[in-house]
Amino acid sequence: MNDLEKKVNRKSDWIKENILYRTKFKEILDSENGGFVFYPKPKGQTWSFHASKMAKFLDENFQRIFS
C-alpha cells in the first residue's frame, strides 16, 4: 500500500475510496475475480498487489480514476 500511495500521490483512505472499493474497479482488481489485488478479509491483514499489473491499470484508467 505504501508503494501505491507514492505512485498515485494519495493516502490509503483516498485510494481505497476512489479506486479499490469502487465497484467498477473492484470487479477487475479483486484476485477472487482473477484480478491482481488481494483484498484483506480480517482487519489487520495486509493488502497485496501485483505491482506491474497495478501500474498498467493506473496508466490505462487515469482519466476514469481522477475525473
mmCIF file of N, CA, C and O in Angstrom:
data_model
loop_
_atom_site.group_PDB
_atom_site.id
_atom_site.type_symbol
_atom_site.label_atom_id
_atom_site.label_comp_id
_atom_site.label_asym_id
_atom_site.label_seq_id
_atom_site.Cartn_x
_atom_site.Cartn_y
_atom_site.Cartn_z
ATOM 1 N N MET A 1 0.834 -1.189 0.000
ATOM 2 C CA MET A 1 0.000 0.000 0.000
ATOM 3 C C MET A 1 0.881 1.256 0.000
ATOM 4 O O MET A 1 0.541 2.232 -0.652
ATOM 5 N N ASN A 2 1.995 1.208 0.719
ATOM 6 C CA ASN A 2 2.895 2.370 0.752
ATOM 7 C C ASN A 2 3.413 2.717 -0.639
ATOM 8 O O ASN A 2 3.480 3.897 -0.993
ATOM 9 N N ASP A 3 3.779 1.707 -1.408
ATOM 10 C CA ASP A 3 4.263 1.951 -2.773
ATOM 11 C C ASP A 3 3.161 2.547 -3.638
ATOM 12 O O ASP A 3 3.405 3.438 -4.450
ATOM 13 N N LEU A 4 1.944 2.059 -3.458
ATOM 14 C CA LEU A 4 0.812 2.577 -4.225
ATOM 15 C C LEU A 4 0.526 4.032 -3.845
ATOM 16 O O LEU A 4 0.234 4.855 -4.718
ATOM 17 N N GLU A 5 0.641 4.360 -2.569
ATOM 18 C CA GLU A 5 0.460 5.743 -2.121
ATOM 19 C C GLU A 5 1.462 6.661 -2.830
ATOM 20 O O GLU A 5 1.108 7.756 -3.272
ATOM 21 N N LYS A 6 2.692 6.214 -2.940
ATOM 22 C CA LYS A 6 3.718 7.016 -3.614
ATOM 23 C C LYS A 6 3.423 7.143 -5.107
ATOM 24 O O LYS A 6 3.616 8.203 -5.688
ATOM 25 N N LYS A 7 2.949 6.062 -5.702
ATOM 26 C CA LYS A 7 2.676 6.058 -7.149
ATOM 27 C C LYS A 7 1.577 7.049 -7.516
ATOM 28 O O LYS A 7 1.701 7.768 -8.501
ATOM 29 N N VAL A 8 0.498 7.093 -6.743
ATOM 30 C CA VAL A 8 -0.623 7.979 -7.080
ATOM 31 C C VAL A 8 -0.616 9.276 -6.280
ATOM 32 O O VAL A 8 -1.477 10.132 -6.487
ATOM 33 N N ASN A 9 0.341 9.411 -5.376
ATOM 34 C CA ASN A 9 0.474 10.614 -4.554
ATOM 35 C C ASN A 9 -0.801 10.915 -3.763
ATOM 36 O O ASN A 9 -1.252 12.065 -3.684
ATOM 37 N N ARG A 10 -1.378 9.876 -3.198
ATOM 38 C CA ARG A 10 -2.577 9.978 -2.365
ATOM 39 C C ARG A 10 -2.430 9.035 -1.183
ATOM 40 O O ARG A 10 -1.688 8.057 -1.233
ATOM 41 N N LYS A 11 -3.173 9.309 -0.110
ATOM 42 C CA LYS A 11 -3.164 8.467 1.081
ATOM 43 C C LYS A 11 -4.036 7.232 0.860
ATOM 44 O O LYS A 11 -4.904 7.196 -0.016
ATOM 45 N N SER A 12 -3.832 6.221 1.697
ATOM 46 C CA SER A 12 -4.534 4.945 1.530
ATOM 47 C C SER A 12 -6.056 5.092 1.614
ATOM 48 O O SER A 12 -6.773 4.390 0.894
ATOM 49 N N ASP A 13 -6.552 5.986 2.453
ATOM 50 C CA ASP A 13 -8.006 6.162 2.534
ATOM 51 C C ASP A 13 -8.583 6.621 1.196
ATOM 52 O O ASP A 13 -9.620 6.145 0.758
ATOM 53 N N TRP A 14 -7.901 7.549 0.542
ATOM 54 C CA TRP A 14 -8.350 8.028 -0.772
ATOM 55 C C TRP A 14 -8.285 6.902 -1.797
ATOM 56 O O TRP A 14 -9.202 6.721 -2.603
ATOM 57 N N ILE A 15 -7.194 6.149 -1.784
ATOM 58 C CA ILE A 15 -7.015 5.039 -2.725
ATOM 59 C C ILE A 15 -8.124 4.014 -2.551
ATOM 60 O O ILE A 15 -8.705 3.543 -3.532
ATOM 61 N N LYS A 16 -8.436 3.673 -1.309
ATOM 62 C CA LYS A 16 -9.494 2.694 -1.051
ATOM 63 C C LYS A 16 -10.839 3.200 -1.544
ATOM 64 O O LYS A 16 -11.593 2.471 -2.200
ATOM 65 N N GLU A 17 -11.154 4.444 -1.236
ATOM 66 C CA GLU A 17 -12.458 5.011 -1.593
ATOM 67 C C GLU A 17 -12.613 5.228 -3.097
ATOM 68 O O GLU A 17 -13.673 4.954 -3.661
ATOM 69 N N ASN A 18 -11.565 5.692 -3.759
ATOM 70 C CA ASN A 18 -11.670 6.088 -5.155
ATOM 71 C C ASN A 18 -11.202 5.056 -6.164
ATOM 72 O O ASN A 18 -11.489 5.197 -7.356
ATOM 73 N N ILE A 19 -10.493 4.044 -5.704
ATOM 74 C CA ILE A 19 -10.013 3.008 -6.630
ATOM 75 C C ILE A 19 -10.421 1.617 -6.153
ATOM 76 O O ILE A 19 -11.218 0.941 -6.802
ATOM 77 N N LEU A 20 -9.890 1.198 -5.024
ATOM 78 C CA LEU A 20 -10.006 -0.202 -4.619
ATOM 79 C C LEU A 20 -11.424 -0.652 -4.288
ATOM 80 O O LEU A 20 -11.780 -1.801 -4.573
ATOM 81 N N TYR A 21 -12.232 0.201 -3.685
ATOM 82 C CA TYR A 21 -13.588 -0.207 -3.314
ATOM 83 C C TYR A 21 -14.669 0.313 -4.256
ATOM 84 O O TYR A 21 -15.846 0.042 -4.029
ATOM 85 N N ARG A 22 -14.285 1.036 -5.307
ATOM 86 C CA ARG A 22 -15.275 1.432 -6.304
ATOM 87 C C ARG A 22 -15.682 0.183 -7.069
ATOM 88 O O ARG A 22 -14.838 -0.550 -7.595
ATOM 89 N N THR A 23 -16.970 -0.062 -7.139
ATOM 90 C CA THR A 23 -17.492 -1.307 -7.707
ATOM 91 C C THR A 23 -16.937 -1.587 -9.091
ATOM 92 O O THR A 23 -16.504 -2.711 -9.377
ATOM 93 N N LYS A 24 -16.909 -0.575 -9.945
ATOM 94 C CA LYS A 24 -16.457 -0.807 -11.326
ATOM 95 C C LYS A 24 -14.989 -1.218 -11.404
ATOM 96 O O LYS A 24 -14.592 -1.909 -12.332
ATOM 97 N N PHE A 25 -14.189 -0.805 -10.432
ATOM 98 C CA PHE A 25 -12.784 -1.196 -10.417
ATOM 99 C C PHE A 25 -12.563 -2.484 -9.630
ATOM 100 O O PHE A 25 -11.750 -3.316 -10.027
ATOM 101 N N LYS A 26 -13.278 -2.656 -8.533
ATOM 102 C CA LYS A 26 -13.076 -3.837 -7.689
ATOM 103 C C LYS A 26 -13.348 -5.121 -8.473
ATOM 104 O O LYS A 26 -12.644 -6.110 -8.307
ATOM 105 N N GLU A 27 -14.343 -5.090 -9.353
ATOM 106 C CA GLU A 27 -14.652 -6.275 -10.162
ATOM 107 C C GLU A 27 -13.452 -6.695 -11.008
ATOM 108 O O GLU A 27 -13.243 -7.871 -11.240
ATOM 109 N N ILE A 28 -12.672 -5.735 -11.446
ATOM 110 C CA ILE A 28 -11.489 -6.007 -12.271
ATOM 111 C C ILE A 28 -10.289 -6.363 -11.403
ATOM 112 O O ILE A 28 -9.525 -7.277 -11.727
ATOM 113 N N LEU A 29 -10.129 -5.657 -10.295
ATOM 114 C CA LEU A 29 -8.918 -5.761 -9.480
ATOM 115 C C LEU A 29 -8.863 -6.969 -8.555
ATOM 116 O O LEU A 29 -7.792 -7.532 -8.323
ATOM 117 N N ASP A 30 -9.992 -7.384 -8.008
ATOM 118 C CA ASP A 30 -10.029 -8.408 -6.957
ATOM 119 C C ASP A 30 -9.475 -9.743 -7.445
ATOM 120 O O ASP A 30 -9.922 -10.287 -8.454
ATOM 121 N N SER A 31 -8.511 -10.271 -6.705
ATOM 122 C CA SER A 31 -7.900 -11.556 -7.066
ATOM 123 C C SER A 31 -8.912 -12.697 -7.070
ATOM 124 O O SER A 31 -8.728 -13.684 -7.780
ATOM 125 N N GLU A 32 -9.986 -12.559 -6.321
ATOM 126 C CA GLU A 32 -11.028 -13.596 -6.335
ATOM 127 C C GLU A 32 -11.774 -13.627 -7.667
ATOM 128 O O GLU A 32 -12.435 -14.614 -7.982
ATOM 129 N N ASN A 33 -11.656 -12.554 -8.445
ATOM 130 C CA ASN A 33 -12.270 -12.490 -9.774
ATOM 131 C C ASN A 33 -11.228 -12.637 -10.873
ATOM 132 O O ASN A 33 -11.488 -12.304 -12.022
ATOM 133 N N GLY A 34 -10.025 -13.057 -10.507
ATOM 134 C CA GLY A 34 -8.955 -13.214 -11.484
ATOM 135 C C GLY A 34 -8.086 -11.978 -11.633
ATOM 136 O O GLY A 34 -7.252 -11.916 -12.534
ATOM 137 N N GLY A 35 -8.284 -11.000 -10.770
ATOM 138 C CA GLY A 35 -7.505 -9.765 -10.817
ATOM 139 C C GLY A 35 -6.156 -9.897 -10.132
ATOM 140 O O GLY A 35 -5.684 -10.995 -9.857
ATOM 141 N N PHE A 36 -5.565 -8.771 -9.810
ATOM 142 C CA PHE A 36 -4.199 -8.737 -9.309
ATOM 143 C C PHE A 36 -4.063 -7.998 -7.982
ATOM 144 O O PHE A 36 -2.967 -7.584 -7.605
ATOM 145 N N VAL A 37 -5.181 -7.836 -7.257
ATOM 146 C CA VAL A 37 -5.147 -7.217 -5.930
ATOM 147 C C VAL A 37 -5.769 -8.185 -4.932
ATOM 148 O O VAL A 37 -6.884 -8.673 -5.140
ATOM 149 N N PHE A 38 -5.036 -8.470 -3.857
ATOM 150 C CA PHE A 38 -5.579 -9.278 -2.779
ATOM 151 C C PHE A 38 -6.211 -8.331 -1.773
ATOM 152 O O PHE A 38 -5.543 -7.474 -1.207
ATOM 153 N N TYR A 39 -7.519 -8.463 -1.602
ATOM 154 C CA TYR A 39 -8.265 -7.660 -0.642
ATOM 155 C C TYR A 39 -8.249 -8.368 0.708
ATOM 156 O O TYR A 39 -8.680 -9.515 0.808
ATOM 157 N N PRO A 40 -7.743 -7.710 1.754
ATOM 158 C CA PRO A 40 -7.691 -8.357 3.070
ATOM 159 C C PRO A 40 -9.085 -8.652 3.603
ATOM 160 O O PRO A 40 -10.010 -7.870 3.404
ATOM 161 N N LYS A 41 -9.219 -9.789 4.243
ATOM 162 C CA LYS A 41 -10.516 -10.172 4.823
ATOM 163 C C LYS A 41 -10.628 -9.672 6.270
ATOM 164 O O LYS A 41 -11.377 -8.763 6.519
ATOM 165 N N PRO A 42 -9.857 -10.236 7.196
ATOM 166 C CA PRO A 42 -9.959 -9.721 8.575
ATOM 167 C C PRO A 42 -9.139 -8.440 8.729
ATOM 168 O O PRO A 42 -8.172 -8.208 7.993
ATOM 169 N N LYS A 43 -9.550 -7.630 9.675
ATOM 170 C CA LYS A 43 -8.819 -6.392 9.960
ATOM 171 C C LYS A 43 -7.394 -6.733 10.380
ATOM 172 O O LYS A 43 -7.167 -7.684 11.116
ATOM 173 N N GLY A 44 -6.447 -5.984 9.868
ATOM 174 C CA GLY A 44 -5.045 -6.215 10.197
ATOM 175 C C GLY A 44 -4.303 -7.016 9.143
ATOM 176 O O GLY A 44 -3.083 -7.031 9.122
ATOM 177 N N GLN A 45 -5.037 -7.708 8.279
ATOM 178 C CA GLN A 45 -4.399 -8.450 7.198
ATOM 179 C C GLN A 45 -3.922 -7.437 6.153
ATOM 180 O O GLN A 45 -4.551 -6.394 5.958
ATOM 181 N N THR A 46 -2.822 -7.718 5.493
ATOM 182 C CA THR A 46 -2.246 -6.740 4.570
ATOM 183 C C THR A 46 -2.763 -6.900 3.149
ATOM 184 O O THR A 46 -3.177 -7.977 2.730
ATOM 185 N N TRP A 47 -2.730 -5.791 2.425
ATOM 186 C CA TRP A 47 -3.054 -5.773 1.010
ATOM 187 C C TRP A 47 -1.878 -6.338 0.236
ATOM 188 O O TRP A 47 -0.729 -6.177 0.646
ATOM 189 N N SER A 48 -2.146 -6.949 -0.906
ATOM 190 C CA SER A 48 -1.085 -7.383 -1.811
ATOM 191 C C SER A 48 -1.467 -6.996 -3.223
ATOM 192 O O SER A 48 -2.621 -7.128 -3.626
ATOM 193 N N PHE A 49 -0.481 -6.490 -3.966
ATOM 194 C CA PHE A 49 -0.694 -6.030 -5.334
ATOM 195 C C PHE A 49 0.358 -6.643 -6.239
ATOM 196 O O PHE A 49 1.514 -6.748 -5.846
ATOM 197 N N HIS A 50 -0.037 -6.996 -7.440
ATOM 198 C CA HIS A 50 0.933 -7.354 -8.470
ATOM 199 C C HIS A 50 1.356 -6.017 -9.068
ATOM 200 O O HIS A 50 0.595 -5.361 -9.781
ATOM 201 N N ALA A 51 2.563 -5.585 -8.722
ATOM 202 C CA ALA A 51 2.989 -4.206 -8.973
ATOM 203 C C ALA A 51 2.894 -3.782 -10.433
ATOM 204 O O ALA A 51 2.346 -2.718 -10.742
ATOM 205 N N SER A 52 3.418 -4.573 -11.350
ATOM 206 C CA SER A 52 3.428 -4.148 -12.753
ATOM 207 C C SER A 52 2.011 -4.102 -13.334
ATOM 208 O O SER A 52 1.687 -3.214 -14.117
ATOM 209 N N LYS A 53 1.147 -5.032 -12.929
ATOM 210 C CA LYS A 53 -0.231 -5.020 -13.417
ATOM 211 C C LYS A 53 -1.005 -3.844 -12.828
ATOM 212 O O LYS A 53 -1.832 -3.228 -13.509
ATOM 213 N N MET A 54 -0.738 -3.508 -11.569
ATOM 214 C CA MET A 54 -1.398 -2.357 -10.948
ATOM 215 C C MET A 54 -0.946 -1.071 -11.617
ATOM 216 O O MET A 54 -1.767 -0.190 -11.888
ATOM 217 N N ALA A 55 0.328 -0.961 -11.919
ATOM 218 C CA ALA A 55 0.847 0.226 -12.604
ATOM 219 C C ALA A 55 0.202 0.376 -13.981
ATOM 220 O O ALA A 55 -0.196 1.482 -14.374
ATOM 221 N N LYS A 56 0.061 -0.723 -14.697
ATOM 222 C CA LYS A 56 -0.582 -0.689 -16.012
ATOM 223 C C LYS A 56 -2.047 -0.265 -15.876
ATOM 224 O O LYS A 56 -2.538 0.554 -16.653
ATOM 225 N N PHE A 57 -2.744 -0.809 -14.886
ATOM 226 C CA PHE A 57 -4.144 -0.442 -14.643
ATOM 227 C C PHE A 57 -4.262 1.053 -14.386
ATOM 228 O O PHE A 57 -5.138 1.723 -14.924
ATOM 229 N N LEU A 58 -3.393 1.607 -13.535
ATOM 230 C CA LEU A 58 -3.429 3.036 -13.222
ATOM 231 C C LEU A 58 -3.181 3.877 -14.474
ATOM 232 O O LEU A 58 -3.869 4.879 -14.694
ATOM 233 N N ASP A 59 -2.229 3.477 -15.285
ATOM 234 C CA ASP A 59 -1.942 4.211 -16.524
ATOM 235 C C ASP A 59 -3.129 4.184 -17.479
ATOM 236 O O ASP A 59 -3.500 5.207 -18.049
ATOM 237 N N GLU A 60 -3.723 3.013 -17.639
ATOM 238 C CA GLU A 60 -4.835 2.860 -18.588
ATOM 239 C C GLU A 60 -6.129 3.500 -18.113
ATOM 240 O O GLU A 60 -6.990 3.823 -18.915
ATOM 241 N N ASN A 61 -6.289 3.669 -16.807
ATOM 242 C CA ASN A 61 -7.545 4.187 -16.260
ATOM 243 C C ASN A 61 -7.393 5.544 -15.584
ATOM 244 O O ASN A 61 -8.256 5.949 -14.810
ATOM 245 N N PHE A 62 -6.329 6.248 -15.890
ATOM 246 C CA PHE A 62 -6.052 7.530 -15.244
ATOM 247 C C PHE A 62 -7.246 8.482 -15.312
ATOM 248 O O PHE A 62 -7.670 9.028 -14.295
ATOM 249 N N GLN A 63 -7.818 8.666 -16.494
ATOM 250 C CA GLN A 63 -8.961 9.572 -16.662
ATOM 251 C C GLN A 63 -10.138 9.139 -15.799
ATOM 252 O O GLN A 63 -10.797 9.977 -15.173
ATOM 253 N N ARG A 64 -10.461 7.866 -15.788
ATOM 254 C CA ARG A 64 -11.611 7.360 -15.026
ATOM 255 C C ARG A 64 -11.401 7.515 -13.514
ATOM 256 O O ARG A 64 -12.344 7.749 -12.782
ATOM 257 N N ILE A 65 -10.180 7.399 -13.062
ATOM 258 C CA ILE A 65 -9.875 7.490 -11.636
ATOM 259 C C ILE A 65 -9.882 8.939 -11.164
ATOM 260 O O ILE A 65 -10.480 9.249 -10.136
ATOM 261 N N PHE A 66 -9.251 9.810 -11.902
ATOM 262 C CA PHE A 66 -9.025 11.168 -11.438
ATOM 263 C C PHE A 66 -9.998 12.206 -11.988
ATOM 264 O O PHE A 66 -9.806 13.392 -11.777
ATOM 265 N N SER A 67 -11.050 11.767 -12.643
ATOM 266 C CA SER A 67 -12.044 12.749 -13.112
ATOM 267 C C SER A 67 -13.374 12.558 -12.442
ATOM 268 O O SER A 67 -13.620 11.666 -11.724
#
